[in-house]
Amino acid sequence: MVRFLALFIPDERHGTLRTQVRARLEKSHDGAVLQDFGNWLAVTIGGPIVHLDTGLVVGSLFDRRYPAPVQQLPSPEQRQITASRGQRLTQGYWGNYVALLTDESSKGLHVLRAPFSQLPCYYISCDGATALASDVGMLIDAGLLGPAIQWNAVVRELVRRDLRTAETCLEGVTGLNGGERLQLTPAASGVDRLWSPWDHVGTPSSETEAIEAIRRHAQGCVGAYAAQYENPLLMLSGGLDSSIVAACLAQGQRPFGLVTLVTRDPIGDERRFGRAMAMAAGIRLHERLRDVSYIEPYRSSTASLPRPAGRLFEQESTRLVHEVAKEIGASAIMTGGGGDNVFCALQSAAPVADRLLSEGPGRGVLSTAVDVSRIAQASVPLVLRAALARTLPWRRDSPVRNDYSFLTHTAREMEGGALSHPWLEAPQGAKPGKAAHIKLLAYADGFLQGSDPQTALPTLAPLLGQPLVETCLAVPSWQWLKDGRNRALARQAFARDLPNSIAERRSKGTPDSFLGEIYEAHRMALREMLLGGLLAERGIIDRVALENAFSSSQCMTPPSFTRLLHLVDVESWARSWKTRMGDYRGATATC
């Protein structure tokens, strides 16, 4: 993926800063391209980049009308983008991009990060100047940042995993959320929101039109991503979402590969579904067995990110997938990640409440209640009572459940007021099912914030493409349920392309057994790591509770060892940054 750094310089007194940044980046990065726009400076490494008269669009940009990367824009379109201060980009385009646009009237800079972009944008303040970058490595290399861990933010990461806001876990470093615009002028700065999922919740089209739109936009998003890379490799789980991506790839004219990862336990072995999909697509399926011996608990998979956004089991997934990618010459990895979120895979009574609020009591409500009861394995009367309760005005939001397990009272004090996610602020009259759908999308967006532009092979989640997300947001929550199956419209949209065993399946595989293998194989190392680590030293984790968990003779359940492994993820991330902080000790950071 492309990397970038931009430095907004509001007045002449920052001339020395400009010179220092250019010199440092030219020295540390061969092939870096420097461009001077007067009161701001841009440095890019790699591509793609769309050059504008007033700035740059860094990263992948796609026109909504054509599933192919945009390489240049006509002058009239550039003027619309500039005049709208970037708003036009969110309406006519999509992709993994960050736009940097000069505002000549205010002598300012507008920075827009695309909705659901996998290209990050972090920024810091530098004595009146502002530096922005795709990754904190660029800020460090430019001499602008001396990294330090923000421990209160680390606690919030532990409490609300995967629901991420603009806050990072490094002091002074802020992230720009997808669909937001940072406006910089010599006098002030501020962030406003150009895109919100709530703007796309409206009057739905017919079910037939919705199915056609889902199919069209899924094909368009997958096709647009595939057009950028040679022989992309799809991680095929055998589930519905990755199979839809496989079906879309198979309809294209470009070669691609398939790989499935399995566990020793049958619950994580989806090979029979993967083989069926591979046969339908006419593509060879590469099969790899996860091996716990390759897991290194002390190594963080997101050591270069400003948040502990990785998971320990991903080490082995990355090793195996990159092994296959090298074998077939793949230049990118694709996944079905986010499909559950986009296709509204809810197991609650909220869709029943939505239909009750929209249509009133009737057969439709009862039909949806029956579907929910079959999916959630709950009685119909229980579902109806829960749905009725969710129709109450004060029960229509979708609250976030905080996790305080294995945390101390000190950690609760450090947490402070949790930052709210802007998408969870439902407008008046919002329906509970749609609020729950949007919460799923907020978690999916948090998943994308684990993207690292420095990785050797980009990992792409095409089902989180903005056009497909907006199409699915317009669908009433209850329409995603049919015949006791969730994601019903997506199933119907690709029914003719998928094996019946996949299109109709209700079960779902899980790597939980491999997490259990990791825990058992590395139990003593994990114990030592947590009890003698930075989280314990800071008084964040409860040593006694951890001792009891590790010493228990009872078989540990998935929720417990998953939480312990989450603590390990954060511990290894913190240790990696402490090591880097030691490496930078004595070096001078400008900001």
Coordinates of C-alpha atoms in Angstrom, one line a residue:
M1 CA 0.0 0.0 0.0
V2 CA 1.0 3.6 -0.5
R3 CA 2.6 5.5 2.4
F4 CA 2.5 9.2 2.9
L5 CA 3.4 12.1 5.1
A6 CA 2.0 15.6 4.8
L7 CA 3.2 18.7 6.8
F8 CA 0.9 21.7 7.1
I9 CA 3.1 24.8 7.7
P10 CA 0.9 27.8 8.6
D11 CA 3.6 30.5 8.6
E12 CA 7.3 31.3 7.8
R13 CA 8.6 30.4 11.2
H14 CA 8.3 26.7 10.4
G15 CA 10.7 27.0 7.4
T16 CA 13.4 25.1 9.4
L17 CA 10.9 22.3 10.2
R18 CA 10.2 22.0 6.5
T19 CA 13.8 21.6 5.7
Q20 CA 14.5 19.1 8.4
V21 CA 11.5 16.9 7.4
R22 CA 12.6 16.8 3.8
A23 CA 16.2 16.0 4.6
R24 CA 15.2 13.2 7.1
L25 CA 12.8 11.5 4.7
E26 CA 15.0 11.7 1.7
K27 CA 17.7 10.1 3.8
S28 CA 15.6 7.3 5.3
H29 CA 13.4 6.4 2.2
D30 CA 14.7 5.7 -1.2
G31 CA 12.2 6.5 -3.9
A32 CA 10.3 9.0 -1.8
V33 CA 8.5 11.7 -3.9
L34 CA 8.4 15.2 -2.4
Q35 CA 5.9 17.8 -3.6
D36 CA 5.7 21.3 -2.3
F37 CA 2.2 23.0 -2.3
G38 CA 3.3 26.2 -0.6
N39 CA 2.0 26.1 2.9
W40 CA 2.0 22.3 3.0
L41 CA 4.4 19.6 1.9
A42 CA 3.7 16.0 0.8
V43 CA 6.0 13.0 0.8
T44 CA 4.7 9.8 -0.8
I45 CA 6.2 6.3 -1.2
G46 CA 4.7 4.0 -3.8
G47 CA 1.3 4.4 -5.2
P48 CA -1.4 4.7 -6.4
I49 CA -1.8 8.5 -6.4
V50 CA -4.2 10.7 -8.3
H51 CA -2.7 14.2 -8.8
L52 CA -5.0 17.2 -8.7
D53 CA -4.3 20.9 -9.4
T54 CA -4.9 21.7 -5.8
G55 CA -3.5 18.6 -4.1
L56 CA -3.4 14.8 -4.1
V57 CA -5.6 11.8 -3.6
V58 CA -3.3 9.2 -2.0
G59 CA -4.4 5.6 -2.3
S60 CA -7.0 3.7 -4.4
L61 CA -9.7 5.8 -5.8
F62 CA -12.7 4.3 -7.7
D63 CA -15.5 5.9 -9.7
R64 CA -18.9 4.6 -8.6
R65 CA -19.8 4.2 -12.3
Y66 CA -16.9 2.0 -13.3
P67 CA -15.3 -0.8 -11.3
A68 CA -11.7 0.2 -12.1
P69 CA -9.1 2.4 -10.4
V70 CA -9.1 6.1 -11.3
Q71 CA -5.8 7.3 -12.5
Q72 CA -6.6 11.0 -13.3
L73 CA -9.6 13.3 -13.1
P74 CA -10.8 15.8 -15.6
S75 CA -10.5 19.5 -14.7
P76 CA -14.3 20.1 -14.2
E77 CA -14.4 17.2 -11.7
Q78 CA -11.3 18.5 -9.9
R79 CA -13.0 21.9 -9.5
Q80 CA -16.1 20.3 -8.0
I81 CA -14.0 18.3 -5.6
T82 CA -12.1 21.5 -4.6
A83 CA -15.2 23.7 -4.3
S84 CA -16.9 21.1 -2.1
R85 CA -13.8 20.7 0.1
G86 CA -13.8 17.0 -0.6
Q87 CA -17.5 16.3 -0.2
R88 CA -17.8 15.4 -3.9
L89 CA -15.4 12.5 -3.3
T90 CA -17.6 10.8 -0.8
Q91 CA -20.6 11.1 -3.2
G92 CA -19.1 10.2 -6.6
Y93 CA -16.2 8.0 -5.6
W94 CA -15.0 5.4 -3.0
G95 CA -11.9 3.5 -2.1
N96 CA -8.9 3.2 0.2
Y97 CA -7.8 6.8 0.0
V98 CA -6.8 10.0 1.9
A99 CA -7.4 13.2 0.0
L100 CA -5.2 16.3 0.6
L101 CA -6.7 19.5 -0.8
T102 CA -5.5 23.0 -0.7
D103 CA -8.0 25.7 0.3
E104 CA -6.6 28.9 -1.3
S105 CA -9.3 31.2 0.3
S106 CA -8.3 30.3 3.8
K107 CA -4.6 29.3 3.1
G108 CA -5.6 26.0 4.6
L109 CA -5.6 22.3 4.0
H110 CA -8.5 19.9 3.9
V111 CA -7.8 16.2 4.7
L112 CA -10.5 13.7 4.0
R113 CA -10.3 10.0 4.8
A114 CA -12.6 7.8 2.7
P115 CA -15.4 5.9 4.5
F116 CA -14.2 2.4 5.3
S117 CA -10.8 3.2 3.9
Q118 CA -8.0 0.7 4.7
L119 CA -5.5 3.5 4.3
P120 CA -5.0 5.1 7.8
C121 CA -4.4 8.7 8.5
Y122 CA -2.8 9.8 11.8
Y123 CA -2.0 13.3 12.8
I124 CA 0.0 15.2 15.4
S125 CA 0.4 18.9 16.4
C126 CA 3.9 20.4 16.0
D127 CA 4.1 23.8 17.7
G128 CA 1.4 25.3 15.4
A129 CA 2.2 23.0 12.5
T130 CA 0.4 19.7 11.8
A131 CA 1.9 16.5 10.5
L132 CA -0.2 13.8 9.0
A133 CA 0.8 10.3 7.9
S134 CA -0.3 6.9 6.8
D135 CA 1.6 5.3 9.6
V136 CA 3.5 6.4 12.7
G137 CA 6.7 5.1 11.2
M138 CA 6.7 8.0 8.8
L139 CA 6.3 10.5 11.7
I140 CA 9.1 8.9 13.5
D141 CA 11.4 8.7 10.5
A142 CA 10.7 12.4 9.9
G143 CA 11.9 13.2 13.4
L144 CA 8.4 14.5 14.3
L145 CA 7.4 11.9 16.9
G146 CA 9.1 10.4 19.9
P147 CA 6.6 7.6 20.7
A148 CA 5.2 7.2 24.2
I149 CA 2.4 4.9 25.3
Q150 CA -0.9 6.5 26.5
W151 CA -1.9 4.0 29.2
N152 CA -5.4 5.4 29.8
A153 CA -6.2 4.7 26.1
V154 CA -4.7 1.2 26.5
V155 CA -7.3 0.5 29.2
R156 CA -10.1 1.8 27.0
E157 CA -8.8 -0.6 24.3
L158 CA -9.0 -3.5 26.8
V159 CA -12.5 -2.5 27.8
R160 CA -14.0 -1.8 24.4
R161 CA -12.1 -4.0 22.0
D162 CA -12.5 -3.4 18.3
L163 CA -14.8 -0.4 18.8
R164 CA -12.3 2.3 18.0
T165 CA -12.6 6.0 17.9
A166 CA -10.1 8.7 16.8
E167 CA -8.1 8.0 20.0
T168 CA -4.9 5.9 19.6
C169 CA -2.7 4.4 22.3
L170 CA 0.3 6.6 21.6
E171 CA 0.5 10.1 23.2
G172 CA -0.3 12.9 20.9
V173 CA -1.3 10.7 18.0
T174 CA -4.9 11.0 16.7
G175 CA -6.6 9.0 14.0
L176 CA -8.9 10.5 11.4
N177 CA -12.0 8.3 11.2
G178 CA -13.4 7.1 7.9
G179 CA -15.7 9.7 6.3
E180 CA -14.3 12.6 8.4
R181 CA -12.5 15.7 7.2
L182 CA -9.8 17.5 9.1
Q183 CA -9.7 21.2 8.3
L184 CA -6.5 23.1 8.9
T185 CA -6.0 26.8 8.6
P186 CA -3.4 29.2 10.1
A187 CA -5.9 30.3 12.7
A188 CA -7.6 27.0 13.8
S189 CA -8.2 23.4 13.1
G190 CA -11.2 21.1 13.4
V191 CA -12.8 17.8 12.3
D192 CA -16.2 17.4 10.8
R193 CA -18.1 14.4 9.4
L194 CA -18.9 14.2 5.7
W195 CA -20.3 10.7 5.7
S196 CA -22.4 8.9 8.3
P197 CA -24.2 5.5 7.9
W198 CA -27.4 7.2 9.2
D199 CA -27.5 9.3 6.0
H200 CA -28.1 6.1 4.0
V201 CA -31.0 4.7 6.1
G202 CA -34.0 5.7 4.2
T203 CA -37.0 4.4 2.2
P204 CA -36.0 1.0 0.9
S205 CA -36.6 -0.2 -2.6
S206 CA -38.4 -3.5 -3.3
E207 CA -36.8 -6.7 -2.2
T208 CA -36.1 -7.7 -5.8
E209 CA -34.4 -4.4 -6.5
A210 CA -32.4 -4.7 -3.2
I211 CA -31.1 -8.2 -4.3
E212 CA -30.1 -6.9 -7.7
A213 CA -28.3 -3.9 -6.1
I214 CA -26.5 -6.1 -3.6
R215 CA -25.2 -8.4 -6.4
R216 CA -24.2 -5.5 -8.6
H217 CA -22.3 -3.6 -5.9
A218 CA -20.6 -6.7 -4.5
Q219 CA -19.4 -7.6 -7.9
G220 CA -18.3 -4.0 -8.5
C221 CA -16.3 -3.7 -5.2
V222 CA -14.6 -7.1 -5.6
G223 CA -13.8 -6.3 -9.2
A224 CA -12.4 -2.9 -8.5
Y225 CA -10.0 -4.3 -5.9
A226 CA -9.0 -7.3 -8.1
A227 CA -8.2 -4.9 -11.0
Q228 CA -5.3 -3.4 -9.0
Y229 CA -3.4 -6.6 -8.2
E230 CA -1.9 -9.5 -10.0
N231 CA -3.4 -12.9 -9.0
P232 CA -4.9 -11.9 -5.7
L233 CA -5.2 -14.8 -3.1
L234 CA -8.6 -15.2 -1.4
M235 CA -8.7 -16.6 2.1
L236 CA -11.7 -18.9 1.7
S237 CA -13.3 -20.1 4.9
G238 CA -16.1 -22.0 3.4
G239 CA -18.6 -19.6 4.9
L240 CA -21.1 -17.4 2.9
D241 CA -19.1 -14.2 2.9
S242 CA -15.8 -15.4 1.5
S243 CA -17.7 -17.6 -0.9
I244 CA -19.5 -14.5 -2.3
V245 CA -16.1 -12.9 -2.9
A246 CA -14.9 -16.1 -4.6
A247 CA -18.0 -16.0 -6.8
C248 CA -17.4 -12.4 -7.8
L249 CA -13.7 -13.1 -8.6
A250 CA -14.7 -16.1 -10.7
Q251 CA -16.9 -13.9 -12.8
G252 CA -14.0 -11.6 -13.7
Q253 CA -11.3 -12.2 -16.3
R254 CA -8.3 -12.1 -14.0
P255 CA -6.6 -15.1 -12.4
F256 CA -6.8 -15.5 -8.6
G257 CA -6.0 -18.1 -6.0
L258 CA -7.8 -19.7 -3.1
V259 CA -6.5 -20.9 0.3
T260 CA -8.3 -22.3 3.3
L261 CA -6.8 -22.7 6.8
V262 CA -7.9 -25.5 9.0
T263 CA -7.5 -26.6 12.6
R264 CA -7.1 -30.1 14.1
D265 CA -10.5 -29.8 15.6
P266 CA -13.4 -30.4 13.2
I267 CA -15.1 -27.2 14.3
G268 CA -12.3 -25.3 12.5
D269 CA -12.1 -27.6 9.5
E270 CA -14.2 -26.1 6.6
R271 CA -12.5 -28.0 3.8
R272 CA -15.6 -29.7 2.5
F273 CA -17.3 -26.3 2.0
G274 CA -14.1 -24.7 0.6
R275 CA -13.7 -27.6 -1.9
A276 CA -17.2 -27.2 -3.0
M277 CA -16.8 -23.5 -3.6
A278 CA -13.4 -24.0 -5.3
M279 CA -15.0 -26.6 -7.7
A280 CA -17.9 -24.2 -8.5
A281 CA -15.3 -21.4 -9.2
G282 CA -13.0 -23.7 -11.2
I283 CA -10.0 -22.8 -9.1
R284 CA -7.6 -25.0 -7.2
L285 CA -7.9 -24.8 -3.4
H286 CA -4.7 -24.6 -1.4
E287 CA -5.2 -26.2 2.1
R288 CA -3.0 -25.5 5.1
L289 CA -3.1 -26.8 8.7
R290 CA -2.5 -24.3 11.4
D291 CA 0.5 -25.3 13.6
V292 CA 0.6 -23.9 17.1
S293 CA 4.4 -24.4 17.3
Y294 CA 4.9 -21.4 15.1
I295 CA 3.1 -19.0 17.5
E296 CA 5.5 -16.6 19.3
P297 CA 3.6 -15.1 22.2
Y298 CA 6.1 -12.3 22.7
R299 CA 5.9 -11.0 19.2
S300 CA 3.2 -8.5 18.3
S301 CA 1.6 -8.7 14.9
T302 CA 0.8 -5.0 15.1
A303 CA 4.0 -3.7 16.6
S304 CA 4.2 -0.8 14.2
L305 CA 0.6 0.4 14.7
P306 CA -0.5 3.0 17.3
R307 CA -3.1 0.5 18.7
P308 CA -2.9 -3.1 19.7
A309 CA -5.2 -4.1 16.9
G310 CA -3.8 -7.6 16.2
R311 CA -4.6 -11.1 17.5
L312 CA -2.1 -13.8 18.4
F313 CA -3.6 -16.5 16.1
E314 CA -3.1 -14.2 13.1
Q315 CA 0.6 -14.9 13.2
E316 CA 0.0 -18.4 11.9
S317 CA -2.7 -17.3 9.5
T318 CA -0.2 -14.7 8.0
R319 CA 2.6 -17.2 7.8
L320 CA 0.5 -19.8 5.9
V321 CA -1.2 -17.3 3.6
H322 CA 2.0 -15.6 2.7
E323 CA 3.6 -19.0 2.0
V324 CA 0.8 -19.8 -0.5
A325 CA 1.0 -16.2 -1.9
K326 CA 4.7 -16.7 -2.7
E327 CA 4.0 -20.0 -4.3
I328 CA 1.4 -18.7 -6.8
G329 CA 2.8 -15.2 -7.2
A330 CA 0.0 -13.3 -5.5
S331 CA 0.4 -9.6 -4.9
A332 CA -2.5 -9.1 -2.5
I333 CA -4.6 -11.0 0.0
M334 CA -8.4 -10.8 0.0
T335 CA -10.9 -11.9 2.7
G336 CA -14.6 -12.0 3.3
G337 CA -14.0 -9.9 6.4
G338 CA -16.9 -7.7 7.4
G339 CA -19.5 -9.7 5.5
D340 CA -21.5 -10.5 8.7
N341 CA -21.5 -6.8 9.5
V342 CA -22.5 -5.5 6.1
F343 CA -25.2 -8.2 5.6
C344 CA -26.7 -7.5 9.0
A345 CA -26.1 -10.9 10.7
L346 CA -28.1 -10.1 13.9
Q347 CA -29.3 -12.7 16.4
S348 CA -31.5 -10.4 18.5
A349 CA -35.1 -9.3 18.6
A350 CA -34.3 -5.9 17.2
P351 CA -35.4 -6.7 13.6
V352 CA -38.8 -7.8 15.0
A353 CA -39.0 -4.5 16.8
D354 CA -38.2 -2.6 13.6
R355 CA -41.0 -4.4 11.7
L356 CA -43.5 -3.8 14.5
L357 CA -42.7 -0.1 14.5
S358 CA -42.9 0.1 10.7
E359 CA -46.0 -2.1 10.0
G360 CA -47.7 -2.6 13.3
P361 CA -48.9 -6.0 14.7
G362 CA -49.5 -8.6 12.0
R363 CA -48.4 -11.7 10.2
G364 CA -45.2 -10.0 9.1
V365 CA -44.0 -9.4 12.7
L366 CA -44.9 -13.0 13.6
S367 CA -43.0 -14.3 10.6
T368 CA -39.8 -12.3 11.6
A369 CA -40.2 -13.5 15.2
V370 CA -40.2 -17.1 14.0
D371 CA -37.1 -16.5 12.0
V372 CA -35.3 -14.9 14.9
S373 CA -36.4 -17.7 17.2
R374 CA -34.9 -20.3 14.9
I375 CA -31.6 -18.4 14.5
A376 CA -31.2 -17.5 18.1
Q377 CA -32.7 -20.8 19.4
A378 CA -35.2 -18.9 21.6
S379 CA -38.9 -19.4 21.9
V380 CA -41.2 -17.2 19.8
P381 CA -43.0 -15.7 22.9
L382 CA -39.6 -14.7 24.4
V383 CA -38.6 -13.1 21.1
L384 CA -41.9 -11.1 20.9
R385 CA -41.5 -9.9 24.5
A386 CA -38.0 -8.8 23.8
A387 CA -39.1 -7.0 20.6
L388 CA -41.9 -5.2 22.4
A389 CA -39.4 -3.9 25.0
R390 CA -37.0 -2.7 22.2
T391 CA -39.8 -0.5 20.7
L392 CA -39.7 1.7 23.8
P393 CA -38.0 5.0 23.0
W394 CA -35.4 4.6 25.6
R395 CA -34.5 1.1 24.5
R396 CA -33.9 1.7 20.8
D397 CA -30.2 2.3 20.9
S398 CA -27.7 -0.5 20.7
P399 CA -25.5 -0.3 23.8
V400 CA -21.9 -1.4 24.0
R401 CA -21.0 -4.0 26.5
N402 CA -17.7 -3.2 28.3
D403 CA -15.4 -6.1 29.4
Y404 CA -13.8 -5.6 32.8
S405 CA -12.7 -9.2 33.3
F406 CA -9.2 -9.5 34.8
L407 CA -8.9 -5.8 35.2
T408 CA -8.3 -4.0 38.5
H409 CA -10.1 -1.1 40.2
T410 CA -7.1 1.0 39.2
A411 CA -7.9 0.2 35.6
R412 CA -11.5 1.3 36.0
E413 CA -10.3 4.6 37.4
M414 CA -7.8 5.0 34.5
E415 CA -10.5 4.3 31.9
G416 CA -12.3 7.6 32.7
G417 CA -15.1 8.6 30.4
A418 CA -15.2 6.3 27.4
L419 CA -15.1 8.1 24.1
S420 CA -18.3 7.7 22.2
H421 CA -18.3 6.4 18.6
P422 CA -20.0 8.9 16.4
W423 CA -22.0 6.3 14.5
L424 CA -23.6 5.1 17.7
E425 CA -25.3 8.4 18.3
A426 CA -28.6 7.5 16.8
P427 CA -30.9 10.3 15.5
Q428 CA -34.3 10.8 16.9
G429 CA -36.8 8.2 15.6
A430 CA -34.1 5.6 14.8
K431 CA -35.1 2.0 14.8
P432 CA -33.3 -0.5 17.2
G433 CA -32.5 -3.0 14.4
K434 CA -30.9 -0.4 12.2
A435 CA -29.0 0.9 15.3
A436 CA -27.7 -2.7 15.9
H437 CA -26.8 -3.0 12.2
I438 CA -24.8 0.2 12.3
K439 CA -23.0 -0.9 15.5
L440 CA -21.9 -4.0 13.6
L441 CA -20.5 -1.6 10.9
A442 CA -18.7 0.4 13.6
Y443 CA -16.9 -2.8 14.7
A444 CA -16.1 -3.6 11.1
D445 CA -14.6 -0.1 10.7
G446 CA -12.5 -0.8 13.8
F447 CA -11.2 -4.0 12.2
L448 CA -10.0 -1.9 9.2
Q449 CA -8.0 0.3 11.6
G450 CA -5.7 -2.7 12.0
S451 CA -4.5 -2.1 8.4
D452 CA -0.7 -1.5 8.1
P453 CA 0.6 0.2 4.9
Q454 CA 4.1 -1.2 5.8
T455 CA 3.0 -4.8 5.3
A456 CA 4.6 -6.8 2.5
L457 CA 1.2 -7.8 1.0
P458 CA -1.9 -5.7 1.5
T459 CA -5.0 -7.5 2.9
L460 CA -8.2 -6.3 1.4
A461 CA -11.9 -6.6 2.6
P462 CA -13.9 -5.8 -0.5
L463 CA -17.3 -6.5 1.1
L464 CA -16.7 -3.3 3.1
G465 CA -16.6 -1.2 -0.1
Q466 CA -18.6 2.0 0.4
P467 CA -21.2 1.4 -2.4
L468 CA -22.1 -2.1 -1.0
V469 CA -22.3 -0.8 2.6
E470 CA -24.7 2.0 1.5
T471 CA -26.9 -0.4 -0.4
C472 CA -27.2 -2.7 2.6
L473 CA -27.9 0.1 5.0
A474 CA -31.1 1.0 3.0
V475 CA -32.4 -2.6 3.5
P476 CA -34.9 -2.9 6.5
S477 CA -33.3 -5.1 9.1
W478 CA -36.0 -7.8 9.0
Q479 CA -35.5 -8.4 5.3
W480 CA -32.1 -10.0 6.1
L481 CA -34.0 -12.8 7.8
K482 CA -35.8 -15.6 5.9
D483 CA -36.6 -19.3 6.6
G484 CA -34.5 -19.2 9.7
R485 CA -31.4 -17.9 8.0
N486 CA -29.6 -14.6 8.3
R487 CA -28.0 -12.6 5.5
A488 CA -31.0 -13.8 3.4
L489 CA -30.8 -11.2 0.6
A490 CA -27.1 -11.8 0.1
R491 CA -27.8 -15.6 -0.2
Q492 CA -30.5 -14.9 -2.8
A493 CA -28.3 -12.5 -4.7
F494 CA -25.6 -15.2 -5.3
A495 CA -27.7 -18.3 -5.1
R496 CA -27.0 -19.3 -8.7
D497 CA -23.2 -18.9 -8.1
L498 CA -22.8 -20.8 -4.8
P499 CA -23.0 -24.5 -4.0
N500 CA -26.3 -25.2 -2.3
S501 CA -24.4 -26.5 0.7
I502 CA -23.0 -23.0 1.2
A503 CA -26.0 -20.9 0.2
E504 CA -28.3 -22.7 2.6
R505 CA -26.0 -23.5 5.5
R506 CA -26.8 -22.3 8.9
S507 CA -23.7 -23.4 10.8
K508 CA -20.4 -21.6 10.9
G509 CA -16.9 -22.7 11.5
T510 CA -14.6 -21.0 14.1
P511 CA -10.9 -21.0 14.9
D512 CA -11.7 -21.1 18.7
S513 CA -10.1 -24.6 19.0
F514 CA -6.9 -23.1 17.7
L515 CA -7.0 -20.4 20.3
G516 CA -7.4 -23.2 22.8
E517 CA -4.3 -24.9 21.4
I518 CA -2.3 -21.7 21.7
Y519 CA -3.4 -21.4 25.3
E520 CA -2.5 -24.9 26.2
A521 CA 0.8 -25.0 24.3
H522 CA 2.1 -21.7 25.6
R523 CA 0.3 -21.6 29.0
M524 CA 3.4 -21.1 31.1
A525 CA 4.9 -18.5 28.8
L526 CA 1.6 -16.6 28.7
R527 CA 1.3 -16.7 32.5
E528 CA 4.9 -15.4 33.0
M529 CA 4.3 -12.8 30.3
L530 CA 1.1 -11.3 31.9
L531 CA 2.1 -11.6 35.6
G532 CA 5.5 -10.1 35.0
G533 CA 4.6 -7.6 32.3
L534 CA 3.8 -4.0 31.7
L535 CA 0.1 -4.3 32.3
A536 CA 0.7 -5.8 35.7
E537 CA 3.4 -3.3 36.5
R538 CA 0.9 -0.5 35.8
G539 CA -1.7 -2.1 38.0
I540 CA -4.1 -2.6 35.1
I541 CA -4.6 -6.3 35.3
D542 CA -5.6 -8.3 38.4
R543 CA -2.7 -10.6 39.3
V544 CA -4.8 -12.7 41.7
A545 CA -7.5 -13.3 39.2
L546 CA -4.9 -14.3 36.6
E547 CA -3.1 -16.6 39.0
N548 CA -6.4 -18.4 39.7
A549 CA -7.2 -18.7 36.0
F550 CA -3.9 -20.1 35.1
S551 CA -3.8 -22.5 38.1
S552 CA -7.3 -23.8 37.7
S553 CA -7.6 -27.5 36.9
Q554 CA -10.9 -27.0 35.2
C555 CA -11.2 -26.9 31.4
M556 CA -11.1 -23.3 30.3
T557 CA -14.0 -22.1 28.0
P558 CA -13.5 -20.1 24.8
P559 CA -14.6 -16.7 26.3
S560 CA -12.0 -17.1 29.1
F561 CA -9.0 -18.1 27.0
T562 CA -10.0 -15.6 24.3
R563 CA -9.9 -12.8 26.9
L564 CA -6.5 -14.0 28.2
L565 CA -5.1 -14.0 24.7
H566 CA -6.5 -10.5 24.2
L567 CA -4.5 -9.4 27.3
V568 CA -1.4 -11.0 25.7
D569 CA -2.0 -9.2 22.5
V570 CA -2.0 -5.8 24.3
E571 CA 1.0 -6.8 26.5
S572 CA 3.1 -7.8 23.5
W573 CA 2.1 -4.6 21.7
A574 CA 3.1 -2.5 24.7
R575 CA 6.4 -4.3 25.1
S576 CA 7.2 -3.7 21.4
W577 CA 6.7 0.0 21.8
K578 CA 8.6 0.2 25.0
T579 CA 11.6 -1.4 23.1
R580 CA 11.2 1.2 20.4
M581 CA 11.0 4.0 22.9
G582 CA 14.3 2.8 24.3
D583 CA 15.8 2.8 20.8
Y584 CA 14.7 6.4 20.3
R585 CA 15.9 7.5 23.7
G586 CA 18.4 10.3 23.2
A587 CA 17.1 11.2 19.7
T588 CA 15.4 14.5 19.4
A589 CA 11.8 14.6 18.2
T590 CA 10.5 17.9 16.9
C591 CA 7.0 17.6 18.3

